[in-house]
GROMACS .gro file of C-alpha atoms in nm:
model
  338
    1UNK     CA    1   0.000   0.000   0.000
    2UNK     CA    2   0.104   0.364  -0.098
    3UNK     CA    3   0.003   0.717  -0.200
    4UNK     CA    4   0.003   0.792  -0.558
    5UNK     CA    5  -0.076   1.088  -0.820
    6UNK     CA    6  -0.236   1.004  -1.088
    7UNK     CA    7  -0.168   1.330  -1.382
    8UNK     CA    8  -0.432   1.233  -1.625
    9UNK     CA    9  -0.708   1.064  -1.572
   10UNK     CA   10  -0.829   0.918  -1.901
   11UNK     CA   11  -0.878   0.585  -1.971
   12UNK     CA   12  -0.556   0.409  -1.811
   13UNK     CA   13  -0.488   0.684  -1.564
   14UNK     CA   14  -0.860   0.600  -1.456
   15UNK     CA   15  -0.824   0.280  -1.467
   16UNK     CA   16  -0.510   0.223  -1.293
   17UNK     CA   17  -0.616   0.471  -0.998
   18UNK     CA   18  -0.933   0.235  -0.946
   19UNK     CA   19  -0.674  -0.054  -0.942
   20UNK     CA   20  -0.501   0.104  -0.665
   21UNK     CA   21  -0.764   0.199  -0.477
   22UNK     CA   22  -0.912  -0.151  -0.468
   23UNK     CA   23  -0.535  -0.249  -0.297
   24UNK     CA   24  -0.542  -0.018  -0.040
   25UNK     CA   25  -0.351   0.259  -0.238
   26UNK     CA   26  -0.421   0.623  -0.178
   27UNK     CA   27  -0.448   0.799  -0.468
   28UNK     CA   28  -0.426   1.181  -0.582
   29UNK     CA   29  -0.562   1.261  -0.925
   30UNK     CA   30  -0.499   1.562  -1.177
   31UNK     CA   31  -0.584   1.649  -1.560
   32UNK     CA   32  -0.574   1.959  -1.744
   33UNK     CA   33  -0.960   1.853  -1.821
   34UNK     CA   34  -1.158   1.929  -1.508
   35UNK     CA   35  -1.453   1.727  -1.655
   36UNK     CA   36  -1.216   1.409  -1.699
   37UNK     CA   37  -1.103   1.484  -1.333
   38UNK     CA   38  -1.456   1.486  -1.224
   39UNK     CA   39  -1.549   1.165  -1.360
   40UNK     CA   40  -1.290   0.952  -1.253
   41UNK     CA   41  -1.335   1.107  -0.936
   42UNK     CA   42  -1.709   0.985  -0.933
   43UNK     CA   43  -1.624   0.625  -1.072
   44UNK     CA   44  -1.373   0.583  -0.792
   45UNK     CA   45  -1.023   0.633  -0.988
   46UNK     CA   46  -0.943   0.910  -0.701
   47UNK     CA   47  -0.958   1.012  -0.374
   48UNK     CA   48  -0.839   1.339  -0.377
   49UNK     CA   49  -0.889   1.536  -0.709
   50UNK     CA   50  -0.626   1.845  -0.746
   51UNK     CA   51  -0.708   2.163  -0.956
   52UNK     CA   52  -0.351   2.205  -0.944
   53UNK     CA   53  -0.049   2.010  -1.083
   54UNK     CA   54   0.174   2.084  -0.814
   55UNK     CA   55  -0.071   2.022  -0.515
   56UNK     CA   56  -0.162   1.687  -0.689
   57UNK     CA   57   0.229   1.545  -0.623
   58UNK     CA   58   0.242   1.723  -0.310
   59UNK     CA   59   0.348   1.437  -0.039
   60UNK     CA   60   0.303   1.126  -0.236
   61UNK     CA   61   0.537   0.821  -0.256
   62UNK     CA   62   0.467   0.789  -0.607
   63UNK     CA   63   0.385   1.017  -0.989
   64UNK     CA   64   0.215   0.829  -1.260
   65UNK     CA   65   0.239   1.044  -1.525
   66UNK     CA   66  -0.072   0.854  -1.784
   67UNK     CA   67  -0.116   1.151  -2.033
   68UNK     CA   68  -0.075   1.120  -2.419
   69UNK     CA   69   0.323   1.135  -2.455
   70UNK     CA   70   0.360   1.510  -2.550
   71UNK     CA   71   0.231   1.599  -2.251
   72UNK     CA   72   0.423   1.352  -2.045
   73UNK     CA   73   0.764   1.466  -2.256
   74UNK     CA   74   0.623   1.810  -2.108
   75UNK     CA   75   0.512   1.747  -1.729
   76UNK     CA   76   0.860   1.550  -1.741
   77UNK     CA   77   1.043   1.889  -1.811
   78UNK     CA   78   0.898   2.100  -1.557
   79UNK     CA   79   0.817   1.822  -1.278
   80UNK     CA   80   1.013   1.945  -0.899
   81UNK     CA   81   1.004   1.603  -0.685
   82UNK     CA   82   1.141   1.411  -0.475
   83UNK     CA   83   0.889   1.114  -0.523
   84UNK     CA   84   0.970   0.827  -0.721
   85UNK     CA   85   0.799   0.905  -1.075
   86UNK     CA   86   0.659   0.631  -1.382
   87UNK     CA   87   0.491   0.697  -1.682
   88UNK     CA   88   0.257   0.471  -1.950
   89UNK     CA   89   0.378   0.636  -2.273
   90UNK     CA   90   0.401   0.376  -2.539
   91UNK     CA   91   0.721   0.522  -2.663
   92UNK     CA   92   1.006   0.540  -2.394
   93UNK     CA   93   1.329   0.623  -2.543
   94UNK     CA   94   1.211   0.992  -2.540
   95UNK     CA   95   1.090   0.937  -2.199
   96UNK     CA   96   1.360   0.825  -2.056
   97UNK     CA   97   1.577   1.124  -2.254
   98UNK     CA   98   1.421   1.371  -2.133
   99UNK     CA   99   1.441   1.285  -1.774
  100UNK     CA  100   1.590   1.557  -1.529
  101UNK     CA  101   1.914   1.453  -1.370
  102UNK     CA  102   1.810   1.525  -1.042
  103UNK     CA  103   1.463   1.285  -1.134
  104UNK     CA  104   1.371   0.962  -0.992
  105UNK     CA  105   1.230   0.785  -1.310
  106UNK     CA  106   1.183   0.421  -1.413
  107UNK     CA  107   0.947   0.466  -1.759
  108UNK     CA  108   0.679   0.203  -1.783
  109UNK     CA  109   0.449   0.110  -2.055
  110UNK     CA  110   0.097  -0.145  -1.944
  111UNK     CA  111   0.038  -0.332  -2.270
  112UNK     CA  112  -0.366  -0.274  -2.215
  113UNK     CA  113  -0.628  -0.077  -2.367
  114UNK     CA  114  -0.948  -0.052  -2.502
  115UNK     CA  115  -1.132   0.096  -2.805
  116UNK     CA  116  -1.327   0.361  -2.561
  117UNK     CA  117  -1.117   0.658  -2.436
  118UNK     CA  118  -1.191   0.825  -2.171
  119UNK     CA  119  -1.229   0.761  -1.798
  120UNK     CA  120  -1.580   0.676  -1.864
  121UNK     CA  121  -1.470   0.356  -2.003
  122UNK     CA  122  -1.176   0.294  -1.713
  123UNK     CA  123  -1.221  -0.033  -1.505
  124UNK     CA  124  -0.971  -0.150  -1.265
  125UNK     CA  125  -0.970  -0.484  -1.455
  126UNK     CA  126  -0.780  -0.316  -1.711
  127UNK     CA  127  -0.427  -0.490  -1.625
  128UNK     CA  128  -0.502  -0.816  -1.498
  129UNK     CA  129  -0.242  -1.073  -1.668
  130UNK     CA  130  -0.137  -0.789  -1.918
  131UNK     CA  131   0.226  -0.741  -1.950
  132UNK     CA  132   0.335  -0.466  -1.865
  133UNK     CA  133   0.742  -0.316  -1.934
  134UNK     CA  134   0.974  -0.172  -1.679
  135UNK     CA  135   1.263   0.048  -1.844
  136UNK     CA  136   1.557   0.017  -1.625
  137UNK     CA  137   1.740   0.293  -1.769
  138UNK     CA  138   1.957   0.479  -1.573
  139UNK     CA  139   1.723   0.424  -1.242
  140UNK     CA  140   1.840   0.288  -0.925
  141UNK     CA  141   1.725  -0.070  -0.886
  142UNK     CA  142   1.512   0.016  -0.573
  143UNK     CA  143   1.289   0.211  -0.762
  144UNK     CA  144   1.271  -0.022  -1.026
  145UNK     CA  145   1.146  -0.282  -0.705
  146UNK     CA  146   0.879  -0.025  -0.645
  147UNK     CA  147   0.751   0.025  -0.965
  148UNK     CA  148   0.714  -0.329  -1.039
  149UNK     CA  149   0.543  -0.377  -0.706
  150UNK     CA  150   0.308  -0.140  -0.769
  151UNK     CA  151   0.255  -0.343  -1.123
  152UNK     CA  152   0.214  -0.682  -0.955
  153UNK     CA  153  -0.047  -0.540  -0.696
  154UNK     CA  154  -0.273  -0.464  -0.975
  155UNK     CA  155  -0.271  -0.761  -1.135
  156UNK     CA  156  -0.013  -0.641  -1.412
  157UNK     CA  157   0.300  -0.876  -1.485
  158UNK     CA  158   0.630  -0.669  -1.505
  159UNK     CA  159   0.902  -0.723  -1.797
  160UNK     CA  160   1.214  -0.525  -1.746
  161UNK     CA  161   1.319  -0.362  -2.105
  162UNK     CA  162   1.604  -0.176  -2.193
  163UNK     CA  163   1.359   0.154  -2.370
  164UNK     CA  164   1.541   0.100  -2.706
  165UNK     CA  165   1.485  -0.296  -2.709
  166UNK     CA  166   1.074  -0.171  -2.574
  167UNK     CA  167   1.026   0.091  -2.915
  168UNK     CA  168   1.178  -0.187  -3.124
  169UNK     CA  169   0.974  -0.454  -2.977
  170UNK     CA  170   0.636  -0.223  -2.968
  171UNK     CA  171   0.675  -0.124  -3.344
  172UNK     CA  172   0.605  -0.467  -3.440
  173UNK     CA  173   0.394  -0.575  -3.180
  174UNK     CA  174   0.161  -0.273  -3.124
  175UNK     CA  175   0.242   0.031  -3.400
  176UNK     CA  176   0.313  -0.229  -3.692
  177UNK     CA  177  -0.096  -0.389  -3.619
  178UNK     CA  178  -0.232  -0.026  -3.605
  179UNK     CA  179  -0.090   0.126  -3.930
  180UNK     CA  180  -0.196  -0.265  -4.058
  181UNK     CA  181  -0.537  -0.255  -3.959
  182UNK     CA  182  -0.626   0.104  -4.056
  183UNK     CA  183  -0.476   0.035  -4.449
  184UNK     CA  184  -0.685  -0.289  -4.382
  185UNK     CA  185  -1.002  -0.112  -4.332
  186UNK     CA  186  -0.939   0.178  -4.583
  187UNK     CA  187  -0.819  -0.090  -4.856
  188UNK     CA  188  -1.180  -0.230  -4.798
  189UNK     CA  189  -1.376   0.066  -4.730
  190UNK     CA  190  -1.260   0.103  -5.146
  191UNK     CA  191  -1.472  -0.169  -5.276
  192UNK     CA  192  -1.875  -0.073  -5.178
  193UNK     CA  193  -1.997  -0.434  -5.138
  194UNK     CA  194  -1.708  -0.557  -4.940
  195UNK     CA  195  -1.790  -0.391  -4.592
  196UNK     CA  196  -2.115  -0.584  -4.600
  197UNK     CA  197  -1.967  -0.876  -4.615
  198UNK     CA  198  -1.696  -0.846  -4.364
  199UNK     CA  199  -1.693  -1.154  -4.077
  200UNK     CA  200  -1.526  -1.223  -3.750
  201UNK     CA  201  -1.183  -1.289  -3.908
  202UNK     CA  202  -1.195  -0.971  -4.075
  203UNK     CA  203  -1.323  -0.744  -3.757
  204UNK     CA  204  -1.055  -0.965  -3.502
  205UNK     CA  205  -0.752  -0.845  -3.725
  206UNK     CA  206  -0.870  -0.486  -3.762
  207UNK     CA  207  -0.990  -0.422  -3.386
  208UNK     CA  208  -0.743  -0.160  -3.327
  209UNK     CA  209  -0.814   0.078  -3.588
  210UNK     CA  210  -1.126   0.144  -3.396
  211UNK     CA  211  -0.896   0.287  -3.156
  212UNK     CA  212  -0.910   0.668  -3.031
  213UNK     CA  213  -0.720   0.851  -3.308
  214UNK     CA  214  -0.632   1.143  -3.146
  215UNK     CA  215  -0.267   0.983  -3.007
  216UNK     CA  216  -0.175   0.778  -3.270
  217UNK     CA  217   0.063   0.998  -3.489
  218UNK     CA  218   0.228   1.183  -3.259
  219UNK     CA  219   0.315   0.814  -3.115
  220UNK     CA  220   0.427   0.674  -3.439
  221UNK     CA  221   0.593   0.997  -3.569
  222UNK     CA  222   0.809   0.925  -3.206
  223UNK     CA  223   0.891   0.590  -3.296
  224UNK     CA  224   0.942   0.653  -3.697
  225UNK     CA  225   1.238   0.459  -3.754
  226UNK     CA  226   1.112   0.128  -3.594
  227UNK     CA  227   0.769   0.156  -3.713
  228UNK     CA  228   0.943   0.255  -4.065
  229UNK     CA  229   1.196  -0.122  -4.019
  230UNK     CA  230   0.868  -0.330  -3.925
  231UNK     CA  231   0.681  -0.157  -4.244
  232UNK     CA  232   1.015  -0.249  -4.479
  233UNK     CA  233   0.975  -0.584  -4.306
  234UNK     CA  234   0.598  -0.654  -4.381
  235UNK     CA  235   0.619  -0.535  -4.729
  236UNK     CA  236   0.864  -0.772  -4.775
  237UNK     CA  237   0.665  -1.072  -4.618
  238UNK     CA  238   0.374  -0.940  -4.850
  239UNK     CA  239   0.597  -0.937  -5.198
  240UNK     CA  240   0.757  -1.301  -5.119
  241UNK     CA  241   0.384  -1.437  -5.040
  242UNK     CA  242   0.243  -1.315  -5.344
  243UNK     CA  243   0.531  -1.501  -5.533
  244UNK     CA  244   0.470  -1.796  -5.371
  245UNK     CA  245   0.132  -1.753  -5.478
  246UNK     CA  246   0.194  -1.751  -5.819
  247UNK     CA  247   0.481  -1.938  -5.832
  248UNK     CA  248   0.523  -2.160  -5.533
  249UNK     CA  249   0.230  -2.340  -5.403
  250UNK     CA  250   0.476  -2.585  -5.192
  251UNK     CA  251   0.660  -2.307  -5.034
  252UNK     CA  252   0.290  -2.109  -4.932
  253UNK     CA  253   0.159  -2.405  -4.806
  254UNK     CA  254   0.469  -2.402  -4.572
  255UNK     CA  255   0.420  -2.021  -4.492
  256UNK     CA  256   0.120  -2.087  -4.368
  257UNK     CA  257   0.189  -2.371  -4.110
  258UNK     CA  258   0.489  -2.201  -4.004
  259UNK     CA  259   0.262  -1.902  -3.895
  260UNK     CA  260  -0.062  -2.121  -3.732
  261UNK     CA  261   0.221  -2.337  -3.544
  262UNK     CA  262   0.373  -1.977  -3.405
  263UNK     CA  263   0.044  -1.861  -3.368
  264UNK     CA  264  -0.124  -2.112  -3.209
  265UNK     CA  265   0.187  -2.100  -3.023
  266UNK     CA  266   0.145  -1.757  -2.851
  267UNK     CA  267  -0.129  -1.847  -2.608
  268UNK     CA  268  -0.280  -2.140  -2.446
  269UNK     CA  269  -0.571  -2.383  -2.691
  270UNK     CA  270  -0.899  -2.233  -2.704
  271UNK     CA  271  -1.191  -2.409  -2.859
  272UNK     CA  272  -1.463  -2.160  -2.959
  273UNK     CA  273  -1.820  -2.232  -2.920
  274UNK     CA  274  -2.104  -2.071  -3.131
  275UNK     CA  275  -2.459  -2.039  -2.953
  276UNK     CA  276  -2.714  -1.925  -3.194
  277UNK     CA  277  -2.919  -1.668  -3.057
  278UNK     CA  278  -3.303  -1.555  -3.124
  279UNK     CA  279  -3.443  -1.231  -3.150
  280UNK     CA  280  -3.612  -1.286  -2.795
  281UNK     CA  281  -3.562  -1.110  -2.464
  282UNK     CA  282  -3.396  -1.275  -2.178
  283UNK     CA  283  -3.135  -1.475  -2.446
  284UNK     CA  284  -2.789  -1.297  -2.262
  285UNK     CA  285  -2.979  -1.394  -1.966
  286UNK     CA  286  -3.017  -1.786  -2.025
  287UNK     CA  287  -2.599  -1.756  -2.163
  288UNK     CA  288  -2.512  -1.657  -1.779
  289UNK     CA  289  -2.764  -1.930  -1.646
  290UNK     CA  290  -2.557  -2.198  -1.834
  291UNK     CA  291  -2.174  -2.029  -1.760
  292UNK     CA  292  -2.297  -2.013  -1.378
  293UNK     CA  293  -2.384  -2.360  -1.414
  294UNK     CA  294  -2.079  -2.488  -1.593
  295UNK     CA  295  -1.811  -2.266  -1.402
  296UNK     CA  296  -1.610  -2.257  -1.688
  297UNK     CA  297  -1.353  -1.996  -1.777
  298UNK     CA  298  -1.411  -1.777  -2.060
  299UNK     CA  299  -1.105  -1.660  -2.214
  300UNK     CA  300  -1.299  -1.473  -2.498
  301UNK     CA  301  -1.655  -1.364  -2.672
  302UNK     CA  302  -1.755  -1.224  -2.927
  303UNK     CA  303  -2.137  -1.121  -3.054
  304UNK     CA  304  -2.183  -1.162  -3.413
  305UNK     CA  305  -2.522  -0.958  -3.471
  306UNK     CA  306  -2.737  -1.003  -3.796
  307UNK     CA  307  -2.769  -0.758  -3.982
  308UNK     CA  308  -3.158  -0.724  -4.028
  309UNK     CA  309  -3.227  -0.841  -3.642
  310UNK     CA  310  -3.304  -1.156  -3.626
  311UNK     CA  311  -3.064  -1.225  -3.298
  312UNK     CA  312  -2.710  -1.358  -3.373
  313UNK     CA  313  -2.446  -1.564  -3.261
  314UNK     CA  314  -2.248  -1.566  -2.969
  315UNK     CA  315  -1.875  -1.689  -2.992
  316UNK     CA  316  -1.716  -1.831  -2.678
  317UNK     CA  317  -1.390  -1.932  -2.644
  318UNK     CA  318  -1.277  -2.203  -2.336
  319UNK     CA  319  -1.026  -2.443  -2.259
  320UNK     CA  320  -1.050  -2.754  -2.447
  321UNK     CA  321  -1.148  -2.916  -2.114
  322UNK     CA  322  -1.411  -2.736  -2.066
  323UNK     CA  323  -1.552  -2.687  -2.444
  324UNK     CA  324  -1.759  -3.014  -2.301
  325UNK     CA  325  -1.923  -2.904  -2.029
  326UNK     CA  326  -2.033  -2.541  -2.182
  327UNK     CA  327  -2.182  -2.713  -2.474
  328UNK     CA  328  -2.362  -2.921  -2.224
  329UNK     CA  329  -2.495  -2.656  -2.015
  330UNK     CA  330  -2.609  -2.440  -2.312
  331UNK     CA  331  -2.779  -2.731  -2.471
  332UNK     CA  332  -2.970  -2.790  -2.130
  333UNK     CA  333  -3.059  -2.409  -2.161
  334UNK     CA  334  -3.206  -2.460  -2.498
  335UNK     CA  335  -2.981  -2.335  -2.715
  336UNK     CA  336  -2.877  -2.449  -3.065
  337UNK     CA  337  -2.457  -2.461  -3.140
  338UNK     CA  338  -2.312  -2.384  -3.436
   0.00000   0.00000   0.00000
C-alpha cells in the first residue's frame, strides 16, 4: 500500500487509480480537463482530485504520469520532486531522454487498452495478466522494485526492457498492427460491397483501428524509424507471399503452417463455441444461467449480430477441457450450437 498521483485521468490513468484503490492505495488525481477529473473522481479512480499540478504530487510516494506522450515529454520537463515518478507512454526512449538529472524515473508502458477513451470507459480490470514493461534505464534498482510492485499489486505482470529494445519490440507488436489494420479497413472501405460482407476474421484483425485517433501519430511519428523497419519488413513478407502464390504453391503451403504453429503457439488452446441466438428477450440472460452452471472460464466472446435483427451468434472461447461441459450446459438451456 502507498500514495500515488495520478496526472491524467483518461482511460488508463482512470483505470489504474481504481486498481489502486481496490489495494489499499491512496491515490491523488490531476488532468488539465476538469470534466475528466470529475469523472474519474465519481467512478472511484481518485480520492483526492487536485485543480492544481503541483498540489496533486504534493506528499506522495509515487507520480504516474498517464497523459498522451507530448504531454508527459512536457510534465517531465517542468516536474520538482522528490517522489519516485513512472509513466505509460508507449514510446520510452524519449521518456527516458528527457528525464531531469536530479529525477527519480523508471518509464513504464501497461500493454492494455481498449477501443473507448476516456475515464468513462476505465475499469480497474484493465491490467489483470497484461504485460506490462519496466525500463531500467539509468534508475536505481530500488525504484525499479517499487515500480514493479506497484505493477504486480494490480494484477499487471512486469518485464524489465532496456527503452530502445521496448520501441523496437512495440513497433512490431503494437504500431506495426495499427498502421496494418487502418490500411486494412481503408483498402476495404474502397470496394462498396465488401464492408457488407466483412466476418469475425476480418473485424478480429482490424480491432485496433477502432482505436481513439487522437494519439496515434504523434506516437508513431516518435517511434518513426522502428515503425518505418517493421513496415520495410511486412512489405517484404507481402511481396515473397504473393510469389509464392503464383509461383510456389509448396513453399505457401509451408508459410502458412509455419505461422498457425507460431500462432497457435502464442497463447494457451482455445476451442470456440457458437450459440445461436433468437431475436427474444432474456437470451444474454439464459448464456449466464448456463456459464454459472458450468463454471467454466471464458477466455474470450464475441457477438456476431445479424444484420436485419433476427438475434445472432455468440462466440465463446474455453479451454478444451471445458468446451464439453459449456456445450452441455447451453444445450440444457435450450440453445442451438453452431
Amino acid at each position: 500500500m502507498g500514495s500515488a498521483a495520478v496526472l491524467g485521468t483518461g482511460l488508463i490513468g482512470a483505470s489504474l487509480g481504481m486498481a489502486l484503490r481496490q489495494v489499499g492505495w491512496v491515490v491523488a488525481g490531476w488532468d488539465p480537463d476538469p470534466s475528466a477529473l470529475e469523472v474519474a473522481t465519481q467512478r472511484g479512480a481518485v480520492d483526492h482530485p487536485r485543480q492544481a499540478l503541483d498540489w496533486a504530487v504534493s506528499g506522495t510516494e509515487l507520480v504516474v504520469l498517464a497523459g498522451p506522450l507530448s504531454a508527459t515529454l512536457e510534465t517531465l520537463r517542468g516536474l520538482r520532486t522528490a517522489a519516485l515518478v513512472t509513466d505509460v507512454a508507449g514510446v520510452k526512449v524519449p521518456v527516458v531522454e528527457s528525464k531531469p538529472p536530479d529525477l527519480r524515473l523508471v518509464a513504464g508502458h501497461p500493454m492494455a487498452g481498449r477501443e473507448q477513451a476516456g475515464p468513462a470507459a476505465a475499469t480497474p480490470a484493465l491490467f489483470r495478466g497484461a504485460a506490462w514493461i519496466v525500463c531500467p534505464d539509468g534508475a536505481d534498482p530500488e525504484d525499479v522494485a517499487i515500480v514493479e510492485s506497484m505493477v504486480e499489486a494490480v494484477g499487471a505482470i512486469p518485464y524489465a526492457m532496456p527503452a530502445s529494445e521496448h520501441d523496437r519490440v512495440v513497433a512490431a507488436i503494437s504500431h506495426l498492427p495499427q498502421v496494418i489494420a487502418v490500411s486494412l479497413v481503408n483498402l476495404a472501405a474502397g470496394d462498396p460491397g465488401a464492408m457488407q460482407l466483412v466476418a469475425g476474421s476480418f473485424r478480429d484483425l482490424t480491432r485496433v483501428a477502432a482505436s481513439e485517433p487522437g494519439w496515434w501519430p504523434e506516437l508513431l511519428a516518435a517511434n518513426e524509424a522502428n515503425v518505418s523497419r517493421a513496415i520495410t519488413g511486412m512489405i517484404e513478407e507481402l511481396e515473397e507471399a504473393r510469389a509464392e502464390i503464383r509461383a510456389d504453391p509448396a513453399s505457401l503451403a509451408a508459410r502458412i503452417r509455419s505461422a498457425r504453429a507460431r500462432r497457435r503457439g502464442m497463447a494457451p488452446p482455445e476451442i470456440r463455441v457458437g450459440v445461436v441466438l433468437q431475436d427474444r428477450p432474456g437470451e444474454i440472460a439464459a448464456v449466464g444461467r448456463a456459464l454459472e452452471q458450468c463454471a467454466v472460464d471464458i477466455r474470450d466472446l464475441q457477438l456476431r449480430h445479424a444484420l436485419h435483427g433476427g438475434g445472432g451468434v455468440l462466440t465463446l472461447s474455453v479451454r478444451p477441457v471445458e468446451a464439453d461441459a459449456l456445450r452441455e450446459s447451453l444445450e440444457k438451456e435450450g440453445f442451438t450450437l453452431e
